[in-house]
PDB file of C-alpha atoms and ligand atoms in Angstrom:
ATOM      1  CA  MET A   1    -118.432   6.223 -55.320  1.00  0.00           C
ATOM      2  CA  LYS A   2    -115.187   4.311 -55.793  1.00  0.00           C
ATOM      3  CA  LEU A   3    -112.970   4.300 -52.726  1.00  0.00           C
ATOM      4  CA  ARG A   4    -109.834   5.044 -54.755  1.00  0.00           C
ATOM      5  CA  LYS A   5    -109.726   7.078 -57.955  1.00  0.00           C
ATOM      6  CA  LYS A   6    -107.284   5.600 -60.432  1.00  0.00           C
ATOM      7  CA  ILE A   7    -104.132   7.593 -61.150  1.00  0.00           C
ATOM      8  CA  ILE A   8    -102.109   7.203 -64.344  1.00  0.00           C
ATOM      9  CA  ALA A   9     -98.785   9.035 -64.479  1.00  0.00           C
ATOM     10  CA  GLY A  10     -96.319   9.318 -67.337  1.00  0.00           C
ATOM     11  CA  ASN A  11     -92.668   9.261 -66.293  1.00  0.00           C
ATOM     12  CA  TRP A  12     -90.853  10.779 -69.244  1.00  0.00           C
ATOM     13  CA  LYS A  13     -87.439  10.225 -67.621  1.00  0.00           C
ATOM     14  CA  MET A  14     -84.500  11.955 -69.398  1.00  0.00           C
ATOM     15  CA  ASN A  15     -86.354  12.289 -72.694  1.00  0.00           C
ATOM     16  CA  LYS A  16     -87.800  15.123 -74.788  1.00  0.00           C
ATOM     17  CA  THR A  17     -86.490  18.597 -75.498  1.00  0.00           C
ATOM     18  CA  ILE A  18     -88.692  21.502 -74.447  1.00  0.00           C
ATOM     19  CA  SER A  19     -90.416  21.663 -77.838  1.00  0.00           C
ATOM     20  CA  ASP A  20     -90.889  17.862 -77.995  1.00  0.00           C
ATOM     21  CA  ALA A  21     -92.350  17.916 -74.486  1.00  0.00           C
ATOM     22  CA  GLN A  22     -94.686  20.753 -75.415  1.00  0.00           C
ATOM     23  CA  GLU A  23     -95.903  18.789 -78.436  1.00  0.00           C
ATOM     24  CA  LEU A  24     -96.447  15.587 -76.451  1.00  0.00           C
ATOM     25  CA  ALA A  25     -98.309  17.407 -73.663  1.00  0.00           C
ATOM     26  CA  ALA A  26    -100.492  19.229 -76.203  1.00  0.00           C
ATOM     27  CA  SER A  27    -101.392  15.954 -77.979  1.00  0.00           C
ATOM     28  CA  ILE A  28    -102.331  14.314 -74.683  1.00  0.00           C
ATOM     29  CA  LYS A  29    -104.365  17.368 -73.683  1.00  0.00           C
ATOM     30  CA  LEU A  30    -106.336  17.212 -76.942  1.00  0.00           C
ATOM     31  CA  GLU A  31    -107.729  13.845 -75.800  1.00  0.00           C
ATOM     32  CA  LEU A  32    -107.781  14.139 -72.017  1.00  0.00           C
ATOM     33  CA  ALA A  33    -108.274  17.817 -71.163  1.00  0.00           C
ATOM     34  CA  GLU A  34    -111.613  17.124 -69.494  1.00  0.00           C
ATOM     35  CA  CYS A  35    -110.781  13.717 -68.012  1.00  0.00           C
ATOM     36  CA  ARG A  36    -112.284  13.485 -64.507  1.00  0.00           C
ATOM     37  CA  GLU A  37    -112.638   9.714 -64.087  1.00  0.00           C
ATOM     38  CA  VAL A  38    -108.900   9.172 -63.724  1.00  0.00           C
ATOM     39  CA  ASP A  39    -106.190  11.443 -62.291  1.00  0.00           C
ATOM     40  CA  VAL A  40    -103.776  12.026 -65.179  1.00  0.00           C
ATOM     41  CA  VAL A  41    -100.250  13.201 -64.346  1.00  0.00           C
ATOM     42  CA  LEU A  42     -97.379  14.139 -66.664  1.00  0.00           C
ATOM     43  CA  CYS A  43     -93.831  14.048 -65.282  1.00  0.00           C
ATOM     44  CA  PRO A  44     -91.428  15.644 -67.771  1.00  0.00           C
ATOM     45  CA  SER A  45     -87.778  16.431 -67.086  1.00  0.00           C
ATOM     46  CA  PHE A  46     -87.014  19.544 -65.007  1.00  0.00           C
ATOM     47  CA  THR A  47     -86.183  21.596 -68.101  1.00  0.00           C
ATOM     48  CA  ALA A  48     -89.633  21.032 -69.600  1.00  0.00           C
ATOM     49  CA  LEU A  49     -91.706  21.530 -66.424  1.00  0.00           C
ATOM     50  CA  LYS A  50     -92.536  25.176 -67.123  1.00  0.00           C
ATOM     51  CA  THR A  51     -93.597  24.558 -70.727  1.00  0.00           C
ATOM     52  CA  VAL A  52     -95.700  21.516 -69.856  1.00  0.00           C
ATOM     53  CA  SER A  53     -97.169  23.397 -66.897  1.00  0.00           C
ATOM     54  CA  ASP A  54     -98.292  26.208 -69.224  1.00  0.00           C
ATOM     55  CA  THR A  55     -99.580  23.747 -71.824  1.00  0.00           C
ATOM     56  CA  ILE A  56    -101.851  21.834 -69.428  1.00  0.00           C
ATOM     57  CA  SER A  57    -102.841  24.751 -67.173  1.00  0.00           C
ATOM     58  CA  ASP A  58    -106.389  24.973 -68.578  1.00  0.00           C
ATOM     59  CA  SER A  59    -107.058  21.225 -68.288  1.00  0.00           C
ATOM     60  CA  SER A  60    -107.631  18.602 -65.589  1.00  0.00           C
ATOM     61  CA  ILE A  61    -104.194  17.084 -66.260  1.00  0.00           C
ATOM     62  CA  LYS A  62    -101.707  17.590 -63.447  1.00  0.00           C
ATOM     63  CA  LEU A  63     -97.956  18.120 -63.423  1.00  0.00           C
ATOM     64  CA  GLY A  64     -95.381  16.006 -61.601  1.00  0.00           C
ATOM     65  CA  ALA A  65     -91.601  16.100 -61.218  1.00  0.00           C
ATOM     66  CA  GLN A  66     -89.286  13.100 -61.249  1.00  0.00           C
ATOM     67  CA  ASN A  67     -87.218  13.947 -58.191  1.00  0.00           C
ATOM     68  CA  MET A  68     -86.470  16.697 -55.658  1.00  0.00           C
ATOM     69  CA  HIS A  69     -84.147  17.483 -52.749  1.00  0.00           C
ATOM     70  CA  TRP A  70     -85.446  17.355 -49.179  1.00  0.00           C
ATOM     71  CA  GLU A  71     -83.942  20.633 -47.960  1.00  0.00           C
ATOM     72  CA  PRO A  72     -86.016  23.792 -48.534  1.00  0.00           C
ATOM     73  CA  ASP A  73     -83.041  25.774 -49.923  1.00  0.00           C
ATOM     74  CA  GLY A  74     -79.298  26.215 -49.510  1.00  0.00           C
ATOM     75  CA  ALA A  75     -75.939  25.149 -50.906  1.00  0.00           C
ATOM     76  CA  TYR A  76     -76.955  22.009 -52.805  1.00  0.00           C
ATOM     77  CA  THR A  77     -75.545  22.542 -56.275  1.00  0.00           C
ATOM     78  CA  GLY A  78     -77.630  20.967 -58.999  1.00  0.00           C
ATOM     79  CA  GLU A  79     -80.620  20.222 -56.776  1.00  0.00           C
ATOM     80  CA  ILE A  80     -84.232  21.418 -56.853  1.00  0.00           C
ATOM     81  CA  SER A  81     -86.508  21.951 -53.836  1.00  0.00           C
ATOM     82  CA  ALA A  82     -90.159  21.202 -53.210  1.00  0.00           C
ATOM     83  CA  SER A  83     -91.087  24.899 -53.171  1.00  0.00           C
ATOM     84  CA  MET A  84     -89.424  25.380 -56.574  1.00  0.00           C
ATOM     85  CA  LEU A  85     -91.645  22.593 -57.910  1.00  0.00           C
ATOM     86  CA  ARG A  86     -94.728  24.169 -56.330  1.00  0.00           C
ATOM     87  CA  ASP A  87     -93.725  27.425 -58.031  1.00  0.00           C
ATOM     88  CA  LEU A  88     -94.145  25.629 -61.361  1.00  0.00           C
ATOM     89  CA  TYR A  89     -97.561  24.307 -60.293  1.00  0.00           C
ATOM     90  CA  CYS A  90     -96.367  20.750 -59.755  1.00  0.00           C
ATOM     91  CA  HIS A  91     -98.863  18.669 -57.780  1.00  0.00           C
ATOM     92  CA  TYR A  92     -96.885  15.419 -57.653  1.00  0.00           C
ATOM     93  CA  VAL A  93     -93.293  14.240 -57.385  1.00  0.00           C
ATOM     94  CA  ILE A  94     -91.896  10.774 -58.113  1.00  0.00           C
ATOM     95  CA  LEU A  95     -89.555   9.686 -55.309  1.00  0.00           C
ATOM     96  CA  GLY A  96     -87.275   6.683 -54.916  1.00  0.00           C
ATOM     97  CA  HIS A  97     -87.567   5.452 -58.493  1.00  0.00           C
ATOM     98  CA  SER A  98     -85.397   2.344 -58.928  1.00  0.00           C
ATOM     99  CA  GLU A  99     -83.171   4.258 -61.364  1.00  0.00           C
ATOM    100  CA  ARG A 100     -82.497   6.822 -58.626  1.00  0.00           C
ATOM    101  CA  ARG A 101     -81.894   4.061 -56.100  1.00  0.00           C
ATOM    102  CA  THR A 102     -79.591   2.106 -58.443  1.00  0.00           C
ATOM    103  CA  TYR A 103     -77.634   4.842 -60.245  1.00  0.00           C
ATOM    104  CA  PHE A 104     -77.687   7.666 -57.697  1.00  0.00           C
ATOM    105  CA  GLY A 105     -77.466   5.783 -54.418  1.00  0.00           C
ATOM    106  CA  GLU A 106     -80.860   6.772 -53.014  1.00  0.00           C
ATOM    107  CA  THR A 107     -81.623   4.849 -49.864  1.00  0.00           C
ATOM    108  CA  ASP A 108     -84.899   4.403 -48.024  1.00  0.00           C
ATOM    109  CA  ALA A 109     -83.666   6.988 -45.480  1.00  0.00           C
ATOM    110  CA  ILE A 110     -83.172   9.563 -48.248  1.00  0.00           C
ATOM    111  CA  VAL A 111     -86.559   8.713 -49.744  1.00  0.00           C
ATOM    112  CA  SER A 112     -88.159   9.133 -46.325  1.00  0.00           C
ATOM    113  CA  HIS A 113     -86.657  12.653 -45.948  1.00  0.00           C
ATOM    114  CA  LYS A 114     -87.929  13.561 -49.402  1.00  0.00           C
ATOM    115  CA  VAL A 115     -91.434  12.197 -48.745  1.00  0.00           C
ATOM    116  CA  LYS A 116     -91.754  14.334 -45.606  1.00  0.00           C
ATOM    117  CA  ALA A 117     -90.438  17.444 -47.397  1.00  0.00           C
ATOM    118  CA  ALA A 118     -92.814  16.892 -50.315  1.00  0.00           C
ATOM    119  CA  LEU A 119     -95.857  16.511 -48.044  1.00  0.00           C
ATOM    120  CA  ALA A 120     -94.868  19.577 -46.033  1.00  0.00           C
ATOM    121  CA  ALA A 121     -94.802  21.580 -49.276  1.00  0.00           C
ATOM    122  CA  ASN A 122     -98.172  20.186 -50.350  1.00  0.00           C
ATOM    123  CA  LEU A 123     -96.749  17.989 -53.100  1.00  0.00           C
ATOM    124  CA  LEU A 124     -98.157  14.465 -53.386  1.00  0.00           C
ATOM    125  CA  PRO A 125     -95.301  11.945 -53.442  1.00  0.00           C
ATOM    126  CA  ILE A 126     -95.374   8.917 -55.749  1.00  0.00           C
ATOM    127  CA  VAL A 127     -93.080   6.575 -53.845  1.00  0.00           C
ATOM    128  CA  CYS A 128     -91.551   3.745 -55.867  1.00  0.00           C
ATOM    129  CA  VAL A 129     -90.683   0.328 -54.477  1.00  0.00           C
ATOM    130  CA  GLY A 130     -89.787  -2.910 -56.216  1.00  0.00           C
ATOM    131  CA  GLU A 131     -87.629  -6.009 -56.122  1.00  0.00           C
ATOM    132  CA  SER A 132     -84.868  -7.066 -58.500  1.00  0.00           C
ATOM    133  CA  LEU A 133     -85.040 -10.298 -60.496  1.00  0.00           C
ATOM    134  CA  GLU A 134     -82.441 -11.847 -58.225  1.00  0.00           C
ATOM    135  CA  GLU A 135     -84.507 -10.969 -55.139  1.00  0.00           C
ATOM    136  CA  ARG A 136     -87.692 -12.363 -56.702  1.00  0.00           C
ATOM    137  CA  GLU A 137     -85.996 -15.602 -57.718  1.00  0.00           C
ATOM    138  CA  ALA A 138     -84.587 -15.982 -54.216  1.00  0.00           C
ATOM    139  CA  GLY A 139     -88.147 -15.730 -52.826  1.00  0.00           C
ATOM    140  CA  ARG A 140     -87.360 -12.407 -51.127  1.00  0.00           C
ATOM    141  CA  THR A 141     -89.952 -10.172 -52.822  1.00  0.00           C
ATOM    142  CA  GLU A 142     -92.134  -9.585 -49.747  1.00  0.00           C
ATOM    143  CA  GLU A 143     -89.184  -9.025 -47.426  1.00  0.00           C
ATOM    144  CA  VAL A 144     -87.649  -6.450 -49.812  1.00  0.00           C
ATOM    145  CA  ILE A 145     -90.940  -4.646 -50.413  1.00  0.00           C
ATOM    146  CA  GLN A 146     -91.815  -4.559 -46.712  1.00  0.00           C
ATOM    147  CA  THR A 147     -88.451  -3.004 -45.856  1.00  0.00           C
ATOM    148  CA  GLN A 148     -88.741  -0.385 -48.595  1.00  0.00           C
ATOM    149  CA  VAL A 149     -92.332   0.555 -47.733  1.00  0.00           C
ATOM    150  CA  GLU A 150     -91.767   0.688 -43.976  1.00  0.00           C
ATOM    151  CA  ASN A 151     -88.493   2.615 -44.152  1.00  0.00           C
ATOM    152  CA  SER A 152     -89.577   5.043 -46.884  1.00  0.00           C
ATOM    153  CA  LEU A 153     -92.926   5.823 -45.268  1.00  0.00           C
ATOM    154  CA  THR A 154     -92.066   5.809 -41.603  1.00  0.00           C
ATOM    155  CA  GLY A 155     -93.582   8.354 -39.196  1.00  0.00           C
ATOM    156  CA  LEU A 156     -96.292   9.769 -41.448  1.00  0.00           C
ATOM    157  CA  ALA A 157     -99.429   8.847 -39.427  1.00  0.00           C
ATOM    158  CA  ALA A 158    -102.549  10.304 -41.128  1.00  0.00           C
ATOM    159  CA  GLU A 159    -100.376  11.948 -43.802  1.00  0.00           C
ATOM    160  CA  LEU A 160    -100.009   8.490 -45.324  1.00  0.00           C
ATOM    161  CA  LYS A 161    -103.374   9.080 -47.010  1.00  0.00           C
ATOM    162  CA  ARG A 162    -101.718  11.645 -49.309  1.00  0.00           C
ATOM    163  CA  VAL A 163     -99.000   9.261 -50.487  1.00  0.00           C
ATOM    164  CA  ILE A 164     -99.194   7.242 -53.697  1.00  0.00           C
ATOM    165  CA  VAL A 165     -97.141   4.050 -53.776  1.00  0.00           C
ATOM    166  CA  ALA A 166     -95.848   2.709 -57.099  1.00  0.00           C
ATOM    167  CA  TYR A 167     -94.983  -0.986 -57.200  1.00  0.00           C
ATOM    168  CA  GLU A 168     -92.354  -1.312 -59.912  1.00  0.00           C
ATOM    169  CA  PRO A 169     -90.611  -4.676 -60.130  1.00  0.00           C
ATOM    170  CA  ILE A 170     -87.159  -3.689 -61.400  1.00  0.00           C
ATOM    171  CA  TRP A 171     -87.035  -6.647 -63.789  1.00  0.00           C
ATOM    172  CA  ALA A 172     -90.138  -5.315 -65.555  1.00  0.00           C
ATOM    173  CA  ILE A 173     -88.993  -1.704 -66.045  1.00  0.00           C
ATOM    174  CA  GLY A 174     -88.136  -0.905 -69.641  1.00  0.00           C
ATOM    175  CA  THR A 175     -87.625  -4.597 -70.407  1.00  0.00           C
ATOM    176  CA  GLY A 176     -90.924  -5.451 -72.074  1.00  0.00           C
ATOM    177  CA  ARG A 177     -91.452  -8.059 -69.316  1.00  0.00           C
ATOM    178  CA  THR A 178     -94.577  -7.278 -67.318  1.00  0.00           C
ATOM    179  CA  ALA A 179     -95.614  -8.854 -64.042  1.00  0.00           C
ATOM    180  CA  THR A 180     -98.749 -10.900 -64.678  1.00  0.00           C
ATOM    181  CA  PRO A 181    -101.870  -9.211 -63.291  1.00  0.00           C
ATOM    182  CA  GLU A 182    -101.998 -11.929 -60.604  1.00  0.00           C
ATOM    183  CA  MET A 183     -98.362 -11.436 -59.606  1.00  0.00           C
ATOM    184  CA  ALA A 184     -98.858  -7.690 -59.413  1.00  0.00           C
ATOM    185  CA  GLN A 185    -102.140  -8.007 -57.482  1.00  0.00           C
ATOM    186  CA  ASP A 186    -100.461 -10.259 -54.894  1.00  0.00           C
ATOM    187  CA  VAL A 187     -97.744  -7.691 -54.225  1.00  0.00           C
ATOM    188  CA  HIS A 188    -100.228  -4.781 -54.193  1.00  0.00           C
ATOM    189  CA  ALA A 189    -102.376  -6.588 -51.613  1.00  0.00           C
ATOM    190  CA  PHE A 190     -99.223  -7.269 -49.608  1.00  0.00           C
ATOM    191  CA  ILE A 191     -98.232  -3.576 -49.769  1.00  0.00           C
ATOM    192  CA  ARG A 192    -101.677  -2.653 -48.467  1.00  0.00           C
ATOM    193  CA  ARG A 193    -101.175  -5.004 -45.520  1.00  0.00           C
ATOM    194  CA  VAL A 194     -97.823  -3.346 -44.791  1.00  0.00           C
ATOM    195  CA  LEU A 195     -99.519   0.071 -44.991  1.00  0.00           C
ATOM    196  CA  THR A 196    -102.144  -1.174 -42.533  1.00  0.00           C
ATOM    197  CA  GLY A 197     -99.333  -2.034 -40.135  1.00  0.00           C
ATOM    198  CA  LEU A 198     -97.918   1.476 -40.539  1.00  0.00           C
ATOM    199  CA  SER A 199    -101.278   3.133 -39.886  1.00  0.00           C
ATOM    200  CA  ASP A 200    -104.663   1.424 -39.759  1.00  0.00           C
ATOM    201  CA  ALA A 201    -106.922  -0.451 -42.179  1.00  0.00           C
ATOM    202  CA  GLU A 202    -109.056   2.603 -42.962  1.00  0.00           C
ATOM    203  CA  THR A 203    -106.036   4.708 -43.946  1.00  0.00           C
ATOM    204  CA  ALA A 204    -104.436   1.874 -45.914  1.00  0.00           C
ATOM    205  CA  GLU A 205    -107.668   1.391 -47.895  1.00  0.00           C
ATOM    206  CA  THR A 206    -107.451   4.979 -49.146  1.00  0.00           C
ATOM    207  CA  VAL A 207    -103.820   4.802 -50.371  1.00  0.00           C
ATOM    208  CA  ARG A 208    -103.496   4.412 -54.114  1.00  0.00           C
ATOM    209  CA  ILE A 209    -100.988   1.817 -55.324  1.00  0.00           C
ATOM    210  CA  GLN A 210     -99.867   2.116 -58.945  1.00  0.00           C
ATOM    211  CA  TYR A 211     -98.262  -0.629 -60.988  1.00  0.00           C
ATOM    212  CA  GLY A 212     -95.239   0.226 -63.138  1.00  0.00           C
ATOM    213  CA  GLY A 213     -93.135  -1.937 -65.409  1.00  0.00           C
ATOM    214  CA  SER A 214     -93.743  -2.189 -69.160  1.00  0.00           C
ATOM    215  CA  MET A 215     -97.416  -1.248 -68.830  1.00  0.00           C
ATOM    216  CA  LYS A 216     -98.827  -0.625 -72.302  1.00  0.00           C
ATOM    217  CA  PRO A 217    -102.203  -0.495 -74.066  1.00  0.00           C
ATOM    218  CA  ALA A 218    -102.156  -4.278 -74.612  1.00  0.00           C
ATOM    219  CA  ASN A 219    -101.815  -5.214 -70.934  1.00  0.00           C
ATOM    220  CA  ALA A 220    -103.229  -2.187 -69.100  1.00  0.00           C
ATOM    221  CA  ALA A 221    -106.879  -3.277 -68.952  1.00  0.00           C
ATOM    222  CA  GLU A 222    -106.123  -6.574 -67.219  1.00  0.00           C
ATOM    223  CA  LEU A 223    -103.719  -5.000 -64.748  1.00  0.00           C
ATOM    224  CA  LEU A 224    -106.045  -2.091 -63.941  1.00  0.00           C
ATOM    225  CA  ALA A 225    -108.961  -4.480 -63.369  1.00  0.00           C
ATOM    226  CA  LYS A 226    -107.291  -5.980 -60.301  1.00  0.00           C
ATOM    227  CA  PRO A 227    -108.778  -4.804 -56.998  1.00  0.00           C
ATOM    228  CA  ASP A 228    -105.598  -3.397 -55.486  1.00  0.00           C
ATOM    229  CA  ILE A 229    -104.092  -1.916 -58.666  1.00  0.00           C
ATOM    230  CA  ASP A 230    -105.134   1.725 -58.557  1.00  0.00           C
ATOM    231  CA  GLY A 231    -103.334   3.037 -61.595  1.00  0.00           C
ATOM    232  CA  GLY A 232    -100.076   2.968 -63.472  1.00  0.00           C
ATOM    233  CA  LEU A 233     -96.708   4.654 -63.584  1.00  0.00           C
ATOM    234  CA  ILE A 234     -95.815   4.499 -67.242  1.00  0.00           C
ATOM    235  CA  GLY A 235     -92.322   4.904 -68.706  1.00  0.00           C
ATOM    236  CA  GLY A 236     -91.757   3.991 -72.356  1.00  0.00           C
ATOM    237  CA  ALA A 237     -95.422   3.950 -73.373  1.00  0.00           C
ATOM    238  CA  ALA A 238     -95.908   7.453 -71.927  1.00  0.00           C
ATOM    239  CA  LEU A 239     -93.592   8.931 -74.572  1.00  0.00           C
ATOM    240  CA  ASP A 240     -96.207   8.306 -77.224  1.00  0.00           C
ATOM    241  CA  ALA A 241     -99.454  10.265 -76.900  1.00  0.00           C
ATOM    242  CA  ARG A 242    -101.654   7.568 -78.437  1.00  0.00           C
ATOM    243  CA  SER A 243    -100.448   4.751 -76.244  1.00  0.00           C
ATOM    244  CA  PHE A 244    -100.548   6.883 -73.083  1.00  0.00           C
ATOM    245  CA  VAL A 245    -104.094   8.060 -73.833  1.00  0.00           C
ATOM    246  CA  GLU A 246    -105.166   4.487 -74.540  1.00  0.00           C
ATOM    247  CA  ILE A 247    -103.782   3.325 -71.192  1.00  0.00           C
ATOM    248  CA  VAL A 248    -105.672   6.138 -69.439  1.00  0.00           C
ATOM    249  CA  ARG A 249    -108.879   5.093 -71.182  1.00  0.00           C
ATOM    250  CA  HIS A 250    -108.418   1.559 -69.814  1.00  0.00           C
ATOM    251  CA  GLY A 251    -108.448   3.097 -66.350  1.00  0.00           C
ATOM    252  CA  MET A 252    -111.785   4.892 -66.825  1.00  0.00           C
TER     253      MET A 252
HETATM  254  C1  LIG B   1     -90.813   3.431 -64.997  1.00  0.00           C
HETATM  255  O1  LIG B   1     -89.625   3.591 -65.138  1.00  0.00           O
HETATM  256  O2  LIG B   1     -91.407   4.050 -64.106  1.00  0.00           O
HETATM  257  C2  LIG B   1     -91.485   2.484 -65.877  1.00  0.00           C
HETATM  258  C3  LIG B   1     -92.531   1.860 -65.435  1.00  0.00           C
HETATM  259  O3  LIG B   1     -90.919   2.284 -67.135  1.00  0.00           O
HETATM  260  P1  LIG B   1     -91.495   1.339 -68.304  1.00  0.00           P
HETATM  261  O4  LIG B   1     -92.973   1.592 -68.410  1.00  0.00           O
HETATM  262  O5  LIG B   1     -90.757   1.789 -69.532  1.00  0.00           O
HETATM  263  O6  LIG B   1     -91.192  -0.064 -67.922  1.00  0.00           O
END
């Protein structure tokens, strides 16, 4: 048996009305309802969670959210808690996406609070890390990634096994520029070494590390063949059922 089952998640971002989301989820389900070789996760916007949840309920496809607040309830206007997501049968939640870090001021400390709250509510966090082009060109990729991983995933001990890390170089997100499989593999192997430092080698070997950044049918096979690339977090290509399904098939 493979040590790590691949996980392919579609991050639909702020796209799709409820009816569009229902249609996309139904098209994906037609092809992947029985998929057991890969964990397939759909992450629609909050408004479409209920509809997509109902659409995929009789399949092996799982639901994820794109964000959450770390407090269980209270006066946090506009926010959504982990238990509210569990209520909708969410299994996963994306945390610390670079768009949240860049546009909404999310820091590693905030991400760390959210990761702990998600795990406590039995949601599996997909924790995003990644360097900017400027940081890569300055030779700072490892330093930036190490800081993000250590500070976002501090104090988890054995719980680390339930976390999914997504390596998403910011310069590759939505730009059509993909990290080469070798570049991505190097960073994934580095992340696993950082995870070993946070826990132990056995735990780090079980953590799944997804690649994200312009992954599409044409480049997915090569990326997913690398030993430390355990899946993908897909943005643009996840908005089209055929390309998303094709990427999943490359992971089988
Ligand atoms: C993302 O934002 O998580 C992402 C990987 O986007 P894209 O696939 O469009 O680059």
